[in-house]
mmCIF file of C-alpha atoms in Angstrom:
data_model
loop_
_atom_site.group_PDB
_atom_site.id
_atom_site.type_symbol
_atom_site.label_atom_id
_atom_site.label_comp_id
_atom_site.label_asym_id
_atom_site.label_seq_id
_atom_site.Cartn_x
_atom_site.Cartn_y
_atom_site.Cartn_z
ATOM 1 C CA UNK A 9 2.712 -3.813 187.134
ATOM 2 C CA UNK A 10 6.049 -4.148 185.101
ATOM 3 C CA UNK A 11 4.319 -5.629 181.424
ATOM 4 C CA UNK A 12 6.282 -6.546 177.963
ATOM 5 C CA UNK A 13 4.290 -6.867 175.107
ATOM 6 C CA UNK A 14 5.367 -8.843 171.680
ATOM 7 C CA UNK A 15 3.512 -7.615 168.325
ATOM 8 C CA UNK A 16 5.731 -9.621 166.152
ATOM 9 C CA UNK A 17 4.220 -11.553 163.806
ATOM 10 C CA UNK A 18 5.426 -15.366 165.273
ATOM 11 C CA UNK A 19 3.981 -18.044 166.316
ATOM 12 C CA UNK A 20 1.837 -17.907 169.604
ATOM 13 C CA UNK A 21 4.114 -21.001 170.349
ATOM 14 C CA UNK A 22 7.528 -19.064 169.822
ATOM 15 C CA UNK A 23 5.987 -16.023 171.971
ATOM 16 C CA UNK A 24 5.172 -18.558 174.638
ATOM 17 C CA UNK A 25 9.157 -19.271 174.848
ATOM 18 C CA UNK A 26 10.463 -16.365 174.702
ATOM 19 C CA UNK A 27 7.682 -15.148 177.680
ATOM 20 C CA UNK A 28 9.099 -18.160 179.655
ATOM 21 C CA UNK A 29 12.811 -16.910 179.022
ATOM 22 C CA UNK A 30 12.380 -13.909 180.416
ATOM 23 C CA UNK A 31 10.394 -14.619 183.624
ATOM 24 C CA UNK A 32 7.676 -13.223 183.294
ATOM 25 C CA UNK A 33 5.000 -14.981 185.806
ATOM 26 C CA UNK A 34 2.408 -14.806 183.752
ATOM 27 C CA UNK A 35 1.042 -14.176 180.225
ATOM 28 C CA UNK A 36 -1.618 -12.182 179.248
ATOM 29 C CA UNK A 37 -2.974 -13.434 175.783
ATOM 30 C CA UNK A 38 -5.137 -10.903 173.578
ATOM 31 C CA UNK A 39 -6.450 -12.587 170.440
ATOM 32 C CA UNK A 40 -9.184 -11.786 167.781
ATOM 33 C CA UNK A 41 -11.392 -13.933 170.036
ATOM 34 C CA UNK A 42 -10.786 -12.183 173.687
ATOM 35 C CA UNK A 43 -11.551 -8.947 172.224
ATOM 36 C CA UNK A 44 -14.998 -9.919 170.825
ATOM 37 C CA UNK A 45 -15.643 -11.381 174.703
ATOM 38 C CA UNK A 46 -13.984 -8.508 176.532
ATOM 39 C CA UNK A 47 -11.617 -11.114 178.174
ATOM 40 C CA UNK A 48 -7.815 -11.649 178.281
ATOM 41 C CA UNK A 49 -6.407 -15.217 178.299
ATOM 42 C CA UNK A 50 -4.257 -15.074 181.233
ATOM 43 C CA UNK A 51 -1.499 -17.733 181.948
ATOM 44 C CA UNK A 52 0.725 -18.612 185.381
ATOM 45 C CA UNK A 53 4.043 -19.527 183.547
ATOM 46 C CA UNK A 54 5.086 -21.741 187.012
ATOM 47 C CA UNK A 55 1.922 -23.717 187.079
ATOM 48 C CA UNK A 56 0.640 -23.369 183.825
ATOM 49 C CA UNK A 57 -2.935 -22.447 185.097
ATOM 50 C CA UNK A 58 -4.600 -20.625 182.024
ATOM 51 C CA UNK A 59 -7.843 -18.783 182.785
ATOM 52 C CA UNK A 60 -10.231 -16.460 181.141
ATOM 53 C CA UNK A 61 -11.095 -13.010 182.910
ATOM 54 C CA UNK A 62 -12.915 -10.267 182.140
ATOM 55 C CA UNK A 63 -10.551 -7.278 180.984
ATOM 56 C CA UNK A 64 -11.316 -5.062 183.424
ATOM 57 C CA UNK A 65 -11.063 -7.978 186.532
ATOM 58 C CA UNK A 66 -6.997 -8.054 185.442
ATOM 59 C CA UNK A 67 -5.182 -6.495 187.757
ATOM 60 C CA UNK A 68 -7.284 -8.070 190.588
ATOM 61 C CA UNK A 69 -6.803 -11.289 188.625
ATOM 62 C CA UNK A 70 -2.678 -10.475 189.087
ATOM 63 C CA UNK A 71 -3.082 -9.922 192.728
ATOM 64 C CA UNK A 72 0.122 -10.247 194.889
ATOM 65 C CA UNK A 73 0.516 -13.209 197.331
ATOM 66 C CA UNK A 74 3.697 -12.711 199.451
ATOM 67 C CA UNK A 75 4.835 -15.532 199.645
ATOM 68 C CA UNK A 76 5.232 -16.047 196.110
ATOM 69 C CA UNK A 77 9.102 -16.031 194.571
ATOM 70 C CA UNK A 78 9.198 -12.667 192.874
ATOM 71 C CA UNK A 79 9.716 -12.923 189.077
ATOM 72 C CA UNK A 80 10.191 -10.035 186.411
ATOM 73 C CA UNK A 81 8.320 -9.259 184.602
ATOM 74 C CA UNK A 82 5.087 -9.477 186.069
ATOM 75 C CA UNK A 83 3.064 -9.777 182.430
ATOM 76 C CA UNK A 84 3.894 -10.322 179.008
ATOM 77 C CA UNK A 85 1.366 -9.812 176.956
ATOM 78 C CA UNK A 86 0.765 -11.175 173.740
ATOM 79 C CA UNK A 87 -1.432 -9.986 171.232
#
């Protein structure tokens, strides 16, 4: 799984772009809240789907479908 992750200190919103920009398929959001719940926020940038999973359900959660147009990268995570 090809990941970028973005520790700068901006805005959730300009992270958001910048994810989209470089097309990544989805985003993997890791706030103050998701670590008290063990989850990660994780976003389809092409639908916009947004769904809370467990962190250690993630990489099923990524799963492959074939017939899916491949974008890079995979995850960008934001934290």
């Amino acid at each position: 799984i090809a990941v970028v992750t973005d520790v700068d200190a901006r805005s959730l919103k300009s992270q958001l772009r910048q994810a989209d920009k470089s097309v990544a398929e989805f985003v993997a959001v890791l706030g103050e809240d998701e670590i008290a719940s063990g989850t990660v926020s994780l976003k389809h940038m092409d639908s916009g789907d947004q769904r809370s999973v467990l962190r250690n359900e993630l990489a099923g959660a990524l799963g492959r479908d074939p017939g899916r147009r491949q974008r890079r990268p995979l995850v960008r995570g934001l934290f």
